[in-house]
mmCIF file of C-alpha atoms in Angstrom:
data_model
loop_
_atom_site.group_PDB
_atom_site.id
_atom_site.type_symbol
_atom_site.label_atom_id
_atom_site.label_comp_id
_atom_site.label_asym_id
_atom_site.label_seq_id
_atom_site.Cartn_x
_atom_site.Cartn_y
_atom_site.Cartn_z
ATOM 1 C CA UNK A 1 5.419 53.101 -89.528
ATOM 2 C CA UNK A 2 6.883 55.662 -87.088
ATOM 3 C CA UNK A 3 4.247 54.860 -84.451
ATOM 4 C CA UNK A 4 4.918 51.148 -84.801
ATOM 5 C CA UNK A 5 8.650 51.697 -84.230
ATOM 6 C CA UNK A 6 7.947 53.860 -81.157
ATOM 7 C CA UNK A 7 5.599 51.225 -79.701
ATOM 8 C CA UNK A 8 8.133 48.446 -80.346
ATOM 9 C CA UNK A 9 10.883 50.467 -78.656
ATOM 10 C CA UNK A 10 8.646 51.094 -75.626
ATOM 11 C CA UNK A 11 7.810 47.375 -75.401
ATOM 12 C CA UNK A 12 11.519 46.524 -75.631
ATOM 13 C CA UNK A 13 12.344 49.007 -72.827
ATOM 14 C CA UNK A 14 9.586 47.551 -70.633
ATOM 15 C CA UNK A 15 10.850 43.992 -71.195
ATOM 16 C CA UNK A 16 14.436 44.983 -70.433
ATOM 17 C CA UNK A 17 13.315 46.705 -67.249
ATOM 18 C CA UNK A 18 11.301 43.669 -66.185
ATOM 19 C CA UNK A 19 14.143 41.179 -66.751
ATOM 20 C CA UNK A 20 17.092 43.300 -65.571
ATOM 21 C CA UNK A 21 15.671 44.746 -62.342
ATOM 22 C CA UNK A 22 16.770 43.141 -59.081
ATOM 23 C CA UNK A 23 14.467 40.475 -57.648
ATOM 24 C CA UNK A 24 14.533 42.009 -54.176
ATOM 25 C CA UNK A 25 14.187 45.636 -53.106
ATOM 26 C CA UNK A 26 14.977 47.167 -49.729
ATOM 27 C CA UNK A 27 14.086 50.543 -48.294
ATOM 28 C CA UNK A 28 14.983 52.093 -44.949
ATOM 29 C CA UNK A 29 12.947 54.530 -42.869
ATOM 30 C CA UNK A 30 13.973 56.116 -39.588
ATOM 31 C CA UNK A 31 11.792 58.331 -37.459
ATOM 32 C CA UNK A 32 11.867 59.852 -33.998
ATOM 33 C CA UNK A 33 9.995 57.739 -31.488
ATOM 34 C CA UNK A 34 10.491 59.565 -28.163
ATOM 35 C CA UNK A 35 12.588 62.355 -26.669
ATOM 36 C CA UNK A 36 13.468 62.487 -22.988
ATOM 37 C CA UNK A 37 14.333 65.465 -20.806
ATOM 38 C CA UNK A 38 18.106 64.956 -21.270
ATOM 39 C CA UNK A 39 17.852 65.459 -25.033
ATOM 40 C CA UNK A 40 18.350 61.757 -25.843
ATOM 41 C CA UNK A 41 16.010 60.462 -28.490
ATOM 42 C CA UNK A 42 14.658 57.024 -29.295
ATOM 43 C CA UNK A 43 14.545 56.247 -32.992
ATOM 44 C CA UNK A 44 12.551 53.532 -34.703
ATOM 45 C CA UNK A 45 14.176 52.045 -37.786
ATOM 46 C CA UNK A 46 12.175 50.066 -40.324
ATOM 47 C CA UNK A 47 13.638 47.972 -43.121
ATOM 48 C CA UNK A 48 11.146 47.037 -45.823
ATOM 49 C CA UNK A 49 12.285 44.001 -47.855
ATOM 50 C CA UNK A 50 10.158 43.079 -50.876
ATOM 51 C CA UNK A 51 10.485 40.219 -53.353
ATOM 52 C CA UNK A 52 9.354 41.718 -56.670
ATOM 53 C CA UNK A 53 10.063 38.631 -58.761
ATOM 54 C CA UNK A 54 7.678 35.834 -59.650
ATOM 55 C CA UNK A 55 9.936 33.231 -58.009
ATOM 56 C CA UNK A 56 10.703 32.305 -54.410
ATOM 57 C CA UNK A 57 14.110 33.545 -53.269
ATOM 58 C CA UNK A 58 16.130 31.478 -50.795
ATOM 59 C CA UNK A 59 18.788 32.401 -48.233
ATOM 60 C CA UNK A 60 18.187 36.143 -48.058
ATOM 61 C CA UNK A 61 20.511 38.020 -45.722
ATOM 62 C CA UNK A 62 19.659 41.544 -44.511
ATOM 63 C CA UNK A 63 22.546 43.607 -43.077
ATOM 64 C CA UNK A 64 22.219 46.944 -41.298
ATOM 65 C CA UNK A 65 24.915 49.035 -39.625
ATOM 66 C CA UNK A 66 24.309 51.322 -36.667
ATOM 67 C CA UNK A 67 26.668 54.261 -36.176
ATOM 68 C CA UNK A 68 28.582 54.540 -32.901
ATOM 69 C CA UNK A 69 26.485 57.469 -31.700
ATOM 70 C CA UNK A 70 23.398 55.277 -31.159
ATOM 71 C CA UNK A 71 22.889 52.255 -28.936
ATOM 72 C CA UNK A 72 20.373 49.488 -29.653
ATOM 73 C CA UNK A 73 17.465 48.965 -27.285
ATOM 74 C CA UNK A 74 16.434 45.331 -26.832
ATOM 75 C CA UNK A 75 13.197 45.996 -28.721
ATOM 76 C CA UNK A 76 12.819 44.234 -32.049
ATOM 77 C CA UNK A 77 9.712 43.757 -34.143
ATOM 78 C CA UNK A 78 8.662 40.424 -35.617
ATOM 79 C CA UNK A 79 12.127 39.296 -36.664
ATOM 80 C CA UNK A 80 15.159 39.323 -34.363
ATOM 81 C CA UNK A 81 18.693 39.473 -35.777
ATOM 82 C CA UNK A 82 20.691 36.266 -35.997
ATOM 83 C CA UNK A 83 23.956 38.126 -35.301
ATOM 84 C CA UNK A 84 24.976 41.432 -33.775
ATOM 85 C CA UNK A 85 28.636 42.204 -34.507
ATOM 86 C CA UNK A 86 30.532 45.064 -32.900
ATOM 87 C CA UNK A 87 33.116 46.844 -34.992
ATOM 88 C CA UNK A 88 35.082 50.059 -35.055
ATOM 89 C CA UNK A 89 32.288 51.815 -36.943
ATOM 90 C CA UNK A 90 29.384 50.621 -34.804
ATOM 91 C CA UNK A 91 27.153 47.581 -34.529
ATOM 92 C CA UNK A 92 26.133 45.472 -37.505
ATOM 93 C CA UNK A 93 22.872 43.531 -37.329
ATOM 94 C CA UNK A 94 22.367 40.510 -39.589
ATOM 95 C CA UNK A 95 18.989 38.913 -40.257
ATOM 96 C CA UNK A 96 18.594 35.705 -42.229
ATOM 97 C CA UNK A 97 15.374 34.920 -44.089
ATOM 98 C CA UNK A 98 15.402 31.314 -45.347
ATOM 99 C CA UNK A 99 12.571 31.787 -47.881
ATOM 100 C CA UNK A 100 11.052 34.915 -49.324
ATOM 101 C CA UNK A 101 7.996 33.890 -51.326
ATOM 102 C CA UNK A 102 7.190 35.516 -54.664
ATOM 103 C CA UNK A 103 5.659 39.005 -54.319
ATOM 104 C CA UNK A 104 5.941 38.874 -50.515
ATOM 105 C CA UNK A 105 7.261 41.489 -48.114
ATOM 106 C CA UNK A 106 9.015 41.506 -44.762
ATOM 107 C CA UNK A 107 9.223 44.476 -42.434
ATOM 108 C CA UNK A 108 12.095 44.430 -39.954
ATOM 109 C CA UNK A 109 11.899 47.031 -37.222
ATOM 110 C CA UNK A 110 13.933 47.902 -34.164
ATOM 111 C CA UNK A 111 14.491 50.768 -31.747
ATOM 112 C CA UNK A 112 17.767 52.569 -30.978
ATOM 113 C CA UNK A 113 18.606 55.340 -28.538
ATOM 114 C CA UNK A 114 21.084 58.148 -29.070
ATOM 115 C CA UNK A 115 24.167 57.984 -26.848
ATOM 116 C CA UNK A 116 24.475 61.793 -26.731
ATOM 117 C CA UNK A 117 21.970 64.628 -26.961
ATOM 118 C CA UNK A 118 21.259 65.290 -30.627
ATOM 119 C CA UNK A 119 21.190 68.716 -32.221
ATOM 120 C CA UNK A 120 20.416 68.605 -35.917
ATOM 121 C CA UNK A 121 20.122 65.345 -37.834
ATOM 122 C CA UNK A 122 21.405 61.796 -37.578
ATOM 123 C CA UNK A 123 22.297 60.053 -40.839
ATOM 124 C CA UNK A 124 22.047 56.276 -40.740
ATOM 125 C CA UNK A 125 24.047 54.263 -43.271
ATOM 126 C CA UNK A 126 22.311 52.253 -45.959
ATOM 127 C CA UNK A 127 21.140 48.719 -45.272
ATOM 128 C CA UNK A 128 21.821 45.909 -47.740
ATOM 129 C CA UNK A 129 20.321 42.634 -48.885
ATOM 130 C CA UNK A 130 22.392 39.714 -50.138
ATOM 131 C CA UNK A 131 20.910 36.768 -52.016
ATOM 132 C CA UNK A 132 21.754 34.310 -54.773
ATOM 133 C CA UNK A 133 19.865 34.875 -58.009
ATOM 134 C CA UNK A 134 18.635 32.238 -60.472
ATOM 135 C CA UNK A 135 21.956 32.164 -62.317
ATOM 136 C CA UNK A 136 23.895 31.488 -59.087
ATOM 137 C CA UNK A 137 25.320 34.996 -58.855
ATOM 138 C CA UNK A 138 25.468 36.668 -55.426
ATOM 139 C CA UNK A 139 23.500 39.914 -55.578
ATOM 140 C CA UNK A 140 23.959 42.820 -53.170
ATOM 141 C CA UNK A 141 21.179 45.424 -53.134
ATOM 142 C CA UNK A 142 21.592 48.644 -51.140
ATOM 143 C CA UNK A 143 18.803 50.709 -49.595
ATOM 144 C CA UNK A 144 18.403 54.419 -49.150
ATOM 145 C CA UNK A 145 19.843 56.187 -46.082
ATOM 146 C CA UNK A 146 17.750 56.855 -43.013
ATOM 147 C CA UNK A 147 17.734 60.444 -41.770
ATOM 148 C CA UNK A 148 16.239 61.614 -38.471
ATOM 149 C CA UNK A 149 15.959 65.203 -37.290
ATOM 150 C CA UNK A 150 16.018 66.033 -33.585
ATOM 151 C CA UNK A 151 13.414 68.767 -34.108
#
């Protein structure tokens, strides 16, 4: 009887995980692309958006903020941002994905250049994904931070 209870508890935990996890995941990677003689570095940023649910998600919005110490280079990957908003904290890029099919992925990439010579590391803020779930609730999922070392 003890083994049956343990197995039932494990099945219950797996079902709760499956139904309560967010439908979309986002991760952020930043890595040094080039370094010039003045100490300025070019950094490639990649946002990996993945629909982990078994349903198509509509109206997905990806938002990423660049700190003031980096400037965007007009070099985007497959998807260009719909908006680029300047603020006190930096530049915010917004991408809109009308449909994200079930179990599909999108990789958004772009290149930035440091405004000043970098000694040490640059910490990029987290990116976020906004979408409306099945119940009509607006979900906001946050990625990890991107960190780049000048070494």
